[in-house]
PDB file of C-alpha atoms in Angstrom:
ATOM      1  CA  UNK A   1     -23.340 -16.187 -30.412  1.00  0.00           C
ATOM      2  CA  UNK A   2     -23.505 -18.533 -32.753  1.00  0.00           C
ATOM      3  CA  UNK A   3     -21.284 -22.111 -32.790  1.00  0.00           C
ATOM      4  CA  UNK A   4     -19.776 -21.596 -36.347  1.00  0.00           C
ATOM      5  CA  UNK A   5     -19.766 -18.211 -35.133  1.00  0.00           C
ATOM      6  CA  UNK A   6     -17.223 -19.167 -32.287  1.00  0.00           C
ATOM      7  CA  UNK A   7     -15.537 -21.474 -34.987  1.00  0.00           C
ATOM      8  CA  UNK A   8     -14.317 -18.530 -36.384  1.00  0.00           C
ATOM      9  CA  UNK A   9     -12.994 -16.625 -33.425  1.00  0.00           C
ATOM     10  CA  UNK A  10      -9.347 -18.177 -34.374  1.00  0.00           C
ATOM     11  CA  UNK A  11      -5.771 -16.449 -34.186  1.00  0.00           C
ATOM     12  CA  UNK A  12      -4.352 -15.775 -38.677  1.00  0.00           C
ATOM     13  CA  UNK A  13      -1.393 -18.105 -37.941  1.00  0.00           C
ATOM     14  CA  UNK A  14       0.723 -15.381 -39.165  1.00  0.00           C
ATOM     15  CA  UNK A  15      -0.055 -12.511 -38.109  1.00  0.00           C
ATOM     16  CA  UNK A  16      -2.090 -13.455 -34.641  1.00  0.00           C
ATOM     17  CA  UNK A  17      -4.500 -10.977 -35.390  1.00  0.00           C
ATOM     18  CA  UNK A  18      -8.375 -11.837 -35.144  1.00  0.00           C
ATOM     19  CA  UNK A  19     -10.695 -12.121 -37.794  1.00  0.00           C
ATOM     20  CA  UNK A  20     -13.076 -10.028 -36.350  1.00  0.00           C
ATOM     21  CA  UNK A  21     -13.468  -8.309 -32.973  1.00  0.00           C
ATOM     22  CA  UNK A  22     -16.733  -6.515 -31.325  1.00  0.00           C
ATOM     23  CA  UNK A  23     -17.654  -3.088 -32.046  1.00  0.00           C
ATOM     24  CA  UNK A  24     -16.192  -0.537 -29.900  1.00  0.00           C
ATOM     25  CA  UNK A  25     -16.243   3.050 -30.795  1.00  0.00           C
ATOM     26  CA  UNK A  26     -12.379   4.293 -31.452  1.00  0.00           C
ATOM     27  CA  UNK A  27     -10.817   0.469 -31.009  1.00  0.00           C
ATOM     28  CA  UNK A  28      -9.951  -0.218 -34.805  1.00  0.00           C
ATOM     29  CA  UNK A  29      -8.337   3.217 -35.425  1.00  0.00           C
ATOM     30  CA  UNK A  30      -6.291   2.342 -32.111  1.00  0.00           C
ATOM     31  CA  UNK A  31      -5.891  -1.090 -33.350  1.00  0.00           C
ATOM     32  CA  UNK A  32      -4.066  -0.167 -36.839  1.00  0.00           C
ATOM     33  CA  UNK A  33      -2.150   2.520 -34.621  1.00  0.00           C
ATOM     34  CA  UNK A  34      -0.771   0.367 -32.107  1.00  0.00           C
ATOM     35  CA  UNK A  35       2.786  -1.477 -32.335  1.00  0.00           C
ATOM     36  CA  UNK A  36       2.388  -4.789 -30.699  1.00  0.00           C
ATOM     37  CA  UNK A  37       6.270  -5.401 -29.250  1.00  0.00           C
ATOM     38  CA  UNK A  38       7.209  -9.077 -28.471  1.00  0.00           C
ATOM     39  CA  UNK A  39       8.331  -9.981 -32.300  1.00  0.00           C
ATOM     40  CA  UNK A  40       4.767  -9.251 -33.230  1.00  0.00           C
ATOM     41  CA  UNK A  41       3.675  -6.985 -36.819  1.00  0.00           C
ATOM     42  CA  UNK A  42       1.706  -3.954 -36.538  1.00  0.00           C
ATOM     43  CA  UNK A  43      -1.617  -3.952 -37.552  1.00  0.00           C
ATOM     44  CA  UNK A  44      -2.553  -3.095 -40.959  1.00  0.00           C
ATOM     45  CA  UNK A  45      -6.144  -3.978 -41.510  1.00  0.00           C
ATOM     46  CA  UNK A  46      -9.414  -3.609 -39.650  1.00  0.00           C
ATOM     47  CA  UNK A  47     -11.145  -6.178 -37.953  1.00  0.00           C
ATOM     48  CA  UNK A  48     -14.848  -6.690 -38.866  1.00  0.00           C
ATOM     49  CA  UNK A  49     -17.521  -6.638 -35.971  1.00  0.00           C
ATOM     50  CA  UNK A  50     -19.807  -9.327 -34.119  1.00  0.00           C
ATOM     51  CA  UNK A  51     -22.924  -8.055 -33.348  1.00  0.00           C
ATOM     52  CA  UNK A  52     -23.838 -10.485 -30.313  1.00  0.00           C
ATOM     53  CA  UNK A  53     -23.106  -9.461 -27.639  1.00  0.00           C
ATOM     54  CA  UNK A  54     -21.393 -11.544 -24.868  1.00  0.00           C
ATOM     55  CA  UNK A  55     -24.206 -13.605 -22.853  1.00  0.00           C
ATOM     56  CA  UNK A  56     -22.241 -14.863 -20.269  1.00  0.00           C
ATOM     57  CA  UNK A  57     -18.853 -14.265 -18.545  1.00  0.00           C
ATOM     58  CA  UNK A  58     -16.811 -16.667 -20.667  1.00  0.00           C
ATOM     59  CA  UNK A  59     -17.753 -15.282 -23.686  1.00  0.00           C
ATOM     60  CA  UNK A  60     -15.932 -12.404 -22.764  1.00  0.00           C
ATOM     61  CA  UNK A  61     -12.892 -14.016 -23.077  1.00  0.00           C
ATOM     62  CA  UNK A  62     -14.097 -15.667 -26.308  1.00  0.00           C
ATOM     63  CA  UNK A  63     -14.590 -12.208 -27.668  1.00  0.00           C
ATOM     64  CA  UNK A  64     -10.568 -10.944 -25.889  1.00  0.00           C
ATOM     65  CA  UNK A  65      -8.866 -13.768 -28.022  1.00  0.00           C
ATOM     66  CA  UNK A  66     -10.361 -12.819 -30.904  1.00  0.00           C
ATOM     67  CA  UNK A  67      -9.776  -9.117 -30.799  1.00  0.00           C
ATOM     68  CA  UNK A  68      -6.330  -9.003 -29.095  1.00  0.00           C
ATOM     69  CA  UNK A  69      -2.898 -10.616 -30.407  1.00  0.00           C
ATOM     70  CA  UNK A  70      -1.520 -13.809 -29.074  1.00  0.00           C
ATOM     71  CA  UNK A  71       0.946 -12.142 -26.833  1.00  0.00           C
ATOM     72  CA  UNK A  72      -1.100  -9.819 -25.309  1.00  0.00           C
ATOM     73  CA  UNK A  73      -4.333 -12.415 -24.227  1.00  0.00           C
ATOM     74  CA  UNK A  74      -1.689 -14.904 -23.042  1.00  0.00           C
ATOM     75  CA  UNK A  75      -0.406 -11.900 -20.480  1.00  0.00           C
ATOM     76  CA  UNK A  76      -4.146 -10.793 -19.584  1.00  0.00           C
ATOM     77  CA  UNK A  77      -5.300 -14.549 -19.566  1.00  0.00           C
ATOM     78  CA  UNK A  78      -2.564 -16.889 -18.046  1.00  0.00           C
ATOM     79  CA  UNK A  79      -0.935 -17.099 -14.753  1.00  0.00           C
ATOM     80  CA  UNK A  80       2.267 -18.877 -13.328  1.00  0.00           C
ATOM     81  CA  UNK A  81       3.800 -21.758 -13.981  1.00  0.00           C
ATOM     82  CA  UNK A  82       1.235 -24.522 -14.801  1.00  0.00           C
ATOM     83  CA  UNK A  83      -1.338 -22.256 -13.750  1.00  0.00           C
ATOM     84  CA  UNK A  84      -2.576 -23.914 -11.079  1.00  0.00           C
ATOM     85  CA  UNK A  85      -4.281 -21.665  -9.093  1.00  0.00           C
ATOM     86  CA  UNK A  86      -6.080 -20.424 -12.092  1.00  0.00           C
ATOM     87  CA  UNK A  87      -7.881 -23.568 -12.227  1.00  0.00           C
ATOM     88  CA  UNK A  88      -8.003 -23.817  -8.556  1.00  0.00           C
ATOM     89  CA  UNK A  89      -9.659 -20.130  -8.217  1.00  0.00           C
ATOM     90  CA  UNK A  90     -12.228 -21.029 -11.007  1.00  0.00           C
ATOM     91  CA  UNK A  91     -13.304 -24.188  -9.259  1.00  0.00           C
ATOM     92  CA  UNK A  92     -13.383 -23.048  -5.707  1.00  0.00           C
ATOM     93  CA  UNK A  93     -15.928 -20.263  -7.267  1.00  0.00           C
ATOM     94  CA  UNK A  94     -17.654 -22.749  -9.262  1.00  0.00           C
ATOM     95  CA  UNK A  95     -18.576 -24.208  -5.721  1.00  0.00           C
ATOM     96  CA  UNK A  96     -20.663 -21.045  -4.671  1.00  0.00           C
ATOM     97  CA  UNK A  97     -24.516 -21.245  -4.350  1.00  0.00           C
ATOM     98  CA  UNK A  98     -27.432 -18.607  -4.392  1.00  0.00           C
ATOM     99  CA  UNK A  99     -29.302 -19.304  -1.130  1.00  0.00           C
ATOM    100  CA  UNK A 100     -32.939 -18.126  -2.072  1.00  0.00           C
ATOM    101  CA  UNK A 101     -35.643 -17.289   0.372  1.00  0.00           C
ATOM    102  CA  UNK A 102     -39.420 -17.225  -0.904  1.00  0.00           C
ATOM    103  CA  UNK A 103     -42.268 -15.641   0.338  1.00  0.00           C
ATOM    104  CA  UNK A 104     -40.499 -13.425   2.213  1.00  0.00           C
ATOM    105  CA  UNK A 105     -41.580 -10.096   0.600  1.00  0.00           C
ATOM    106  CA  UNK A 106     -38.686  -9.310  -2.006  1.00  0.00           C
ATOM    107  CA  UNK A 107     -40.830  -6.665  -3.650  1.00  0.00           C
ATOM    108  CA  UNK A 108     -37.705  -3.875  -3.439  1.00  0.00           C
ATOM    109  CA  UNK A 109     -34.727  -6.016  -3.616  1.00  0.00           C
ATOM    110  CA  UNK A 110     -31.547  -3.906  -2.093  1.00  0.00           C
ATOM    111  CA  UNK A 111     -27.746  -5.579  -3.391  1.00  0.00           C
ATOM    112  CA  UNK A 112     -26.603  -2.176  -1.697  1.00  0.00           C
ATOM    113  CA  UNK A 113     -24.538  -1.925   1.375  1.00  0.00           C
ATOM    114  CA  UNK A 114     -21.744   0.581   3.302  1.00  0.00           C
ATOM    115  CA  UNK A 115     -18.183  -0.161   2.892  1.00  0.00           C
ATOM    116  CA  UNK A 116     -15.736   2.062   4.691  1.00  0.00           C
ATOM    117  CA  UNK A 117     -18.007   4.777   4.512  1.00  0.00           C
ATOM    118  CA  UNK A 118     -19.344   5.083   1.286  1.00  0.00           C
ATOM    119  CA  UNK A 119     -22.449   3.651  -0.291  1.00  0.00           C
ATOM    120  CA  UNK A 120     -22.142   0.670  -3.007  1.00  0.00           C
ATOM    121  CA  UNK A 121     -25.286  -0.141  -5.301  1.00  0.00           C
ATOM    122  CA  UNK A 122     -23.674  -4.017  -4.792  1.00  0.00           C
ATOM    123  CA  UNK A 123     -20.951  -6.431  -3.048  1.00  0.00           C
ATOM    124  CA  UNK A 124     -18.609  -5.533  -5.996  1.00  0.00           C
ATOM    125  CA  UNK A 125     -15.524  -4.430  -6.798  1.00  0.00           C
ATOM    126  CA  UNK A 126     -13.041  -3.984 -10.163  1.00  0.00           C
ATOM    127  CA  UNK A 127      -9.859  -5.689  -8.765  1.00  0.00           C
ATOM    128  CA  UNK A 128      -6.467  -4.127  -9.877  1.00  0.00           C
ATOM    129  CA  UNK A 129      -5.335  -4.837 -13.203  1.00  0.00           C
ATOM    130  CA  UNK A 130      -1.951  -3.632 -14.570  1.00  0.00           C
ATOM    131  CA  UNK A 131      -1.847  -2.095 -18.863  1.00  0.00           C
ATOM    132  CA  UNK A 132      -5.462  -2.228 -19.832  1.00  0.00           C
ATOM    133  CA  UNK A 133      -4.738   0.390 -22.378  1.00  0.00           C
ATOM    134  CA  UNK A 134      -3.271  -3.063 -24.228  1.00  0.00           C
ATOM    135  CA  UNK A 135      -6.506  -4.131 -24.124  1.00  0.00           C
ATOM    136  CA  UNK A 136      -8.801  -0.984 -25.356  1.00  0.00           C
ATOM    137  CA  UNK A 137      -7.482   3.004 -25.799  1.00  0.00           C
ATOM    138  CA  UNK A 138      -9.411   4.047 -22.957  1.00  0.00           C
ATOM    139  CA  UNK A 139      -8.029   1.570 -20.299  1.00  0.00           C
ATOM    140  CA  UNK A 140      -8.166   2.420 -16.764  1.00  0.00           C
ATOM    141  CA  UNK A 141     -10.420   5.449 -16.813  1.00  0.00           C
ATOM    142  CA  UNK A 142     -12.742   3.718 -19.119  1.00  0.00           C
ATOM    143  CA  UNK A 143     -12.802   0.512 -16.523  1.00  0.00           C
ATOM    144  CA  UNK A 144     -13.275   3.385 -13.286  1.00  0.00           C
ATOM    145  CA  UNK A 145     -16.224   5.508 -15.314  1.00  0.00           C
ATOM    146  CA  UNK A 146     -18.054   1.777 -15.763  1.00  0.00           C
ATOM    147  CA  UNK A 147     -17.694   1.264 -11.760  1.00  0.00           C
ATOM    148  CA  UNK A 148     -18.819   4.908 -11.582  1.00  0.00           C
ATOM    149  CA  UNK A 149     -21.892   4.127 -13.429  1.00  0.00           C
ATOM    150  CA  UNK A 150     -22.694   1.061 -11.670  1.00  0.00           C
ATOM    151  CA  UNK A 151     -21.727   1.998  -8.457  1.00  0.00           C
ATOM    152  CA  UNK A 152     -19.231  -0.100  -7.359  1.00  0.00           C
ATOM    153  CA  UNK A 153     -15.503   0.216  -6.227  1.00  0.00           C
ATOM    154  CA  UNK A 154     -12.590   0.369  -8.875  1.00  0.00           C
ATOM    155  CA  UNK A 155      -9.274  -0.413  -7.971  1.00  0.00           C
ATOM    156  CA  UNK A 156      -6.338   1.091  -9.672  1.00  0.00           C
ATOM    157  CA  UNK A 157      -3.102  -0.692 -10.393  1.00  0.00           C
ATOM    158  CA  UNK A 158       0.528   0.785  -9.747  1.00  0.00           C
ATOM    159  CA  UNK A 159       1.110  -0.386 -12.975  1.00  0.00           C
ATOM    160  CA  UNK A 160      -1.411   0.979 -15.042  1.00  0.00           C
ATOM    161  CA  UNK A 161      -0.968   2.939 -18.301  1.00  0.00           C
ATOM    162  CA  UNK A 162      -3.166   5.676 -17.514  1.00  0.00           C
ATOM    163  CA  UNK A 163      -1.630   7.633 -14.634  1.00  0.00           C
ATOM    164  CA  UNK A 164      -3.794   7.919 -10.927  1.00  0.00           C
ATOM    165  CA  UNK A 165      -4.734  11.930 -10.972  1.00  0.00           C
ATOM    166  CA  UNK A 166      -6.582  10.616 -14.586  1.00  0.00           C
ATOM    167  CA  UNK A 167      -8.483   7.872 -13.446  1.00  0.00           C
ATOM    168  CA  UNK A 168      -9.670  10.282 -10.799  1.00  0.00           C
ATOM    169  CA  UNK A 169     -11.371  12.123 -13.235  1.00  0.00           C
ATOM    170  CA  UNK A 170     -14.268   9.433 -13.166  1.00  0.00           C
ATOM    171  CA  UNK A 171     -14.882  10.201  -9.991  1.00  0.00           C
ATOM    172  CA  UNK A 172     -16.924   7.409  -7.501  1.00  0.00           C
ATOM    173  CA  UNK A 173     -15.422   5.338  -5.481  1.00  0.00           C
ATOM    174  CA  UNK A 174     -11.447   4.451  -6.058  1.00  0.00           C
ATOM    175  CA  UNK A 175      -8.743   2.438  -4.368  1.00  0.00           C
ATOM    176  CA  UNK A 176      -5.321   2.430  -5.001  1.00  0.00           C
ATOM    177  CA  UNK A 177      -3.442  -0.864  -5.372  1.00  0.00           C
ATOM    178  CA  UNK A 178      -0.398  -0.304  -3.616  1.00  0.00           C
ATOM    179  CA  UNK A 179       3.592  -2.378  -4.663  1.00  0.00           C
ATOM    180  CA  UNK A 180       6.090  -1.148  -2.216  1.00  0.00           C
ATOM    181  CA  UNK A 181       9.751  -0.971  -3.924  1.00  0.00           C
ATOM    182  CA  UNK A 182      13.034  -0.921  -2.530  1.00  0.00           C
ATOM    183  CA  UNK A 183      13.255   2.693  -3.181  1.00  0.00           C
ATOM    184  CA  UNK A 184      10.786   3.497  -0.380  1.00  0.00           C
ATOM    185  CA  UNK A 185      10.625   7.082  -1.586  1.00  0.00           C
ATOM    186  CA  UNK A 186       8.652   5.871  -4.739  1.00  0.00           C
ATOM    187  CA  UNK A 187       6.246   4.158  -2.258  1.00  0.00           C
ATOM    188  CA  UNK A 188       5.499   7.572  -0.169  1.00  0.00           C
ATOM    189  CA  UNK A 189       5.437   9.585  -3.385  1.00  0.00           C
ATOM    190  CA  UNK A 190       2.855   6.571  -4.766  1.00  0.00           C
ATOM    191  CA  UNK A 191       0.229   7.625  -1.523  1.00  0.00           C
ATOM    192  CA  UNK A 192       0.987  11.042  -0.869  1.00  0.00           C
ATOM    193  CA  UNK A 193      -0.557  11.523  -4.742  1.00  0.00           C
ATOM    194  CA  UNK A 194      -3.576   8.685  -4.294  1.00  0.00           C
ATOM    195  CA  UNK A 195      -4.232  10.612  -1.270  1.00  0.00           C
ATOM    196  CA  UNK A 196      -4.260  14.098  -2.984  1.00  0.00           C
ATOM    197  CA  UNK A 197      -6.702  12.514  -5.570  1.00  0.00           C
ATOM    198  CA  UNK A 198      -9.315  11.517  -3.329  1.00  0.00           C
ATOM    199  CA  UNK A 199      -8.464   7.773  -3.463  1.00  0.00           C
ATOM    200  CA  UNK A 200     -10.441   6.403  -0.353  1.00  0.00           C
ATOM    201  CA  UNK A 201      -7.922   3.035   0.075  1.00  0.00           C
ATOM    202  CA  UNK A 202      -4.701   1.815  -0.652  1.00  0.00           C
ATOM    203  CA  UNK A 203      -4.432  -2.085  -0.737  1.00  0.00           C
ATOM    204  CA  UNK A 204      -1.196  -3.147  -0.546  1.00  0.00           C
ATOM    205  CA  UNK A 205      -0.247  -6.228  -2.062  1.00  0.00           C
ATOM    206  CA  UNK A 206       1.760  -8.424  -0.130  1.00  0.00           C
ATOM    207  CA  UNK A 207       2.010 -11.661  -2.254  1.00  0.00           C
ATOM    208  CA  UNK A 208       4.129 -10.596  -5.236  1.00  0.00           C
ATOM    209  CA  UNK A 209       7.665 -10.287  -3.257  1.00  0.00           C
ATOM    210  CA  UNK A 210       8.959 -11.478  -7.144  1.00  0.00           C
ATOM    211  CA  UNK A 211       7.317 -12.399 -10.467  1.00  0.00           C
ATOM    212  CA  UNK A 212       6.045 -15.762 -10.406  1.00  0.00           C
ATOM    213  CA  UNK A 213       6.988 -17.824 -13.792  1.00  0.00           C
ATOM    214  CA  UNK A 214       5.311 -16.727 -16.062  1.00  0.00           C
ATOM    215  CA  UNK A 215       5.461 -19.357 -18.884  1.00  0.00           C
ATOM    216  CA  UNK A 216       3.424 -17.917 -21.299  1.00  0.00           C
ATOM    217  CA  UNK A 217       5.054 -14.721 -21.474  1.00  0.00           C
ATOM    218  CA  UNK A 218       8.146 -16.185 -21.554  1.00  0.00           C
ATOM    219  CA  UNK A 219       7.485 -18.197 -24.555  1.00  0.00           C
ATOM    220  CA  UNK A 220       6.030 -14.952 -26.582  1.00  0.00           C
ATOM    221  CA  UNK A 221       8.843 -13.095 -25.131  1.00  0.00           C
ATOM    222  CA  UNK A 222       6.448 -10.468 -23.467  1.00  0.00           C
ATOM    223  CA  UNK A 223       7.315  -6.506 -23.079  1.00  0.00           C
ATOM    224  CA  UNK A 224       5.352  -3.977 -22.474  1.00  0.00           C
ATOM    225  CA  UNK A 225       4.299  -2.798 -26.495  1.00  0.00           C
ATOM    226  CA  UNK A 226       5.041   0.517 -27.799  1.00  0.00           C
ATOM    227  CA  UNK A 227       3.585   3.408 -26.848  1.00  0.00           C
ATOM    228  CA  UNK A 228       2.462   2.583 -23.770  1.00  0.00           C
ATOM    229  CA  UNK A 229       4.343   3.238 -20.454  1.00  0.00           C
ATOM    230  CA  UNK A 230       3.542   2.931 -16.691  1.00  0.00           C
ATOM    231  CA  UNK A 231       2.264   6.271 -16.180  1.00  0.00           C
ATOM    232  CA  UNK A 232       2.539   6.386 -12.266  1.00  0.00           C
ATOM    233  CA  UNK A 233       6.136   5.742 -12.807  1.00  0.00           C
ATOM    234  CA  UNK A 234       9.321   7.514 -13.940  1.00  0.00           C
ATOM    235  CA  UNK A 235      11.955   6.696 -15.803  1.00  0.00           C
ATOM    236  CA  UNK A 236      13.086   3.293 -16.408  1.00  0.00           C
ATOM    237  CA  UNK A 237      10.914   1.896 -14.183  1.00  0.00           C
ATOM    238  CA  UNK A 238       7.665   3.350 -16.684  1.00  0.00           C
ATOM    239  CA  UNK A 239       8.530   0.922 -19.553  1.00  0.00           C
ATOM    240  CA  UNK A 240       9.608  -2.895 -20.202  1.00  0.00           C
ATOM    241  CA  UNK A 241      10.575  -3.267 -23.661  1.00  0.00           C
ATOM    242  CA  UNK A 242      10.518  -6.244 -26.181  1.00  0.00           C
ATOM    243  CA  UNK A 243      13.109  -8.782 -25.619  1.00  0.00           C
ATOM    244  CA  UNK A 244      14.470 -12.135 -27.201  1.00  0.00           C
ATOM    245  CA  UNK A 245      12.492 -15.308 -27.346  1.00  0.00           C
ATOM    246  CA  UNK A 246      12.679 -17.497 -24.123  1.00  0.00           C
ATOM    247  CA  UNK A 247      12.960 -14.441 -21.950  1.00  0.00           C
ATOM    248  CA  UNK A 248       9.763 -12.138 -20.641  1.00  0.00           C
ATOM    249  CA  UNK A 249      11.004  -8.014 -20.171  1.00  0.00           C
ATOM    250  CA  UNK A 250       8.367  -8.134 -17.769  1.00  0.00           C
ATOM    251  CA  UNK A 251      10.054 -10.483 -15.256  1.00  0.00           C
ATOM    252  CA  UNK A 252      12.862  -8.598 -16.180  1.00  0.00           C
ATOM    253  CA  UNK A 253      11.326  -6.036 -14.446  1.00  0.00           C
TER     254      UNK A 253
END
């Protein structure tokens, strides 16, 4: 990519819609389809395409603020409070080597390995990840068929948009990433269905006993847009709407 290429990958002030976005077959149709909640407009014109494609990791989040509105990268992208750990995560990774070997006969190389049974091409996994139909129409079962492909584990979230018996459909190997409510009946019914679609794990997730502060959601006064719900969920616990600036729906939640 370019540098007055990446000059351009800017927010329209107004509207916080990129200028252009990468190609991806069925994403503008989606695009001018989708109602972004939060106070934001709909979107009314295509996007034209980059045809680089991302070198390195960062530049796929070079590419994600370009292509998705303010509101919606700020959820994906930021974290709590002063974000901290963000920073912290990236530079405790930053501090990991490659320890090479030579001349020691790496003719076949093998990344592969066994992991609770089942055979993964590499030491990889898709973490859980709540509404990635914001990001792209085929969310979660378009992030599980790419693990499929490359043979490593996907993890689903409890909140994703694309219910648990779908995401199945992609086959390989699948976890299920486990919140356990108050209503402990929504937390049986949760892994008596992962179980009855063939999901191999549940990973519960301790950490979260409430919604850290989420500052940048509660500046863009983040909800869950419309049209999308939480599809392992019923009733009101499958949507967060749009609410008033200086609050976020989702800590509402």
């Amino acid at each position: 990519m370019k540098r007055e290429d990446r000059k351009r990958l800017v927010h329209d002030e107004v509207t916080s819609f990129p200028r252009f976005a990468f190609r991806s077959k069925g994403y503008i149709s989606w695009r001018r389809r989708a109602t972004i909640g939060g106070g934001m407009a709909e979107t009314t014109r295509p996007a034209a395409a980059v045809d680089a494609p991302p070198v390195r990791a960062e530049d796929f989040e070079v590419a994600a603020r370009a292509i998705l509105p303010k509101a919606i990268y700020d959820y994906f992208a930021g974290g709590a409070e002063d974000e901290a750990a963000i920073a912290g995560n990236r530079e405790a990774f930053a501090r990991w080597r490659f320890r090479y070997h030579v001349l020691t006969g790496a003719s076949e190389p093998d990344l592969g390995l066994e992991l609770f049974g089942r055979r993964l091409a590499m030491p990889v996994h898709l973490a859980a990840a709540a509404t990635q139909k914001m990001a792209h129409p085929q969310g979660e079962l378009g992030a599980a068929t790419a693990a499929t492909a490359a043979g490593v584990v996907y993890c689903l979230s409890t909140l994703s948009t694309t219910s648990l018996e779908e995401v199945a459909t992609a086959q390989g190997v699948r976890w299920f990433q486990l919140y356990v409510f108050k209503d402990r009946g929504i937390t049986t019914e949760l892994v008596d269905r992962a179980e009855a679609a063939g999901y191999q794990a549940i990973v519960l997730t301790v950490d979260t006993p409430m919604l850290g502060r989420r500052e940048r959601d509660f500046r863009n006064a983040f909800g869950m847009p419309a049209g999308f719900l939480y599809e392992n969920l019923v009733g009101p616990l499958a949507r967060t709407g749009p609410v008033d600036v200086g609050q976020s729906a989702l800590a509402e939640y």
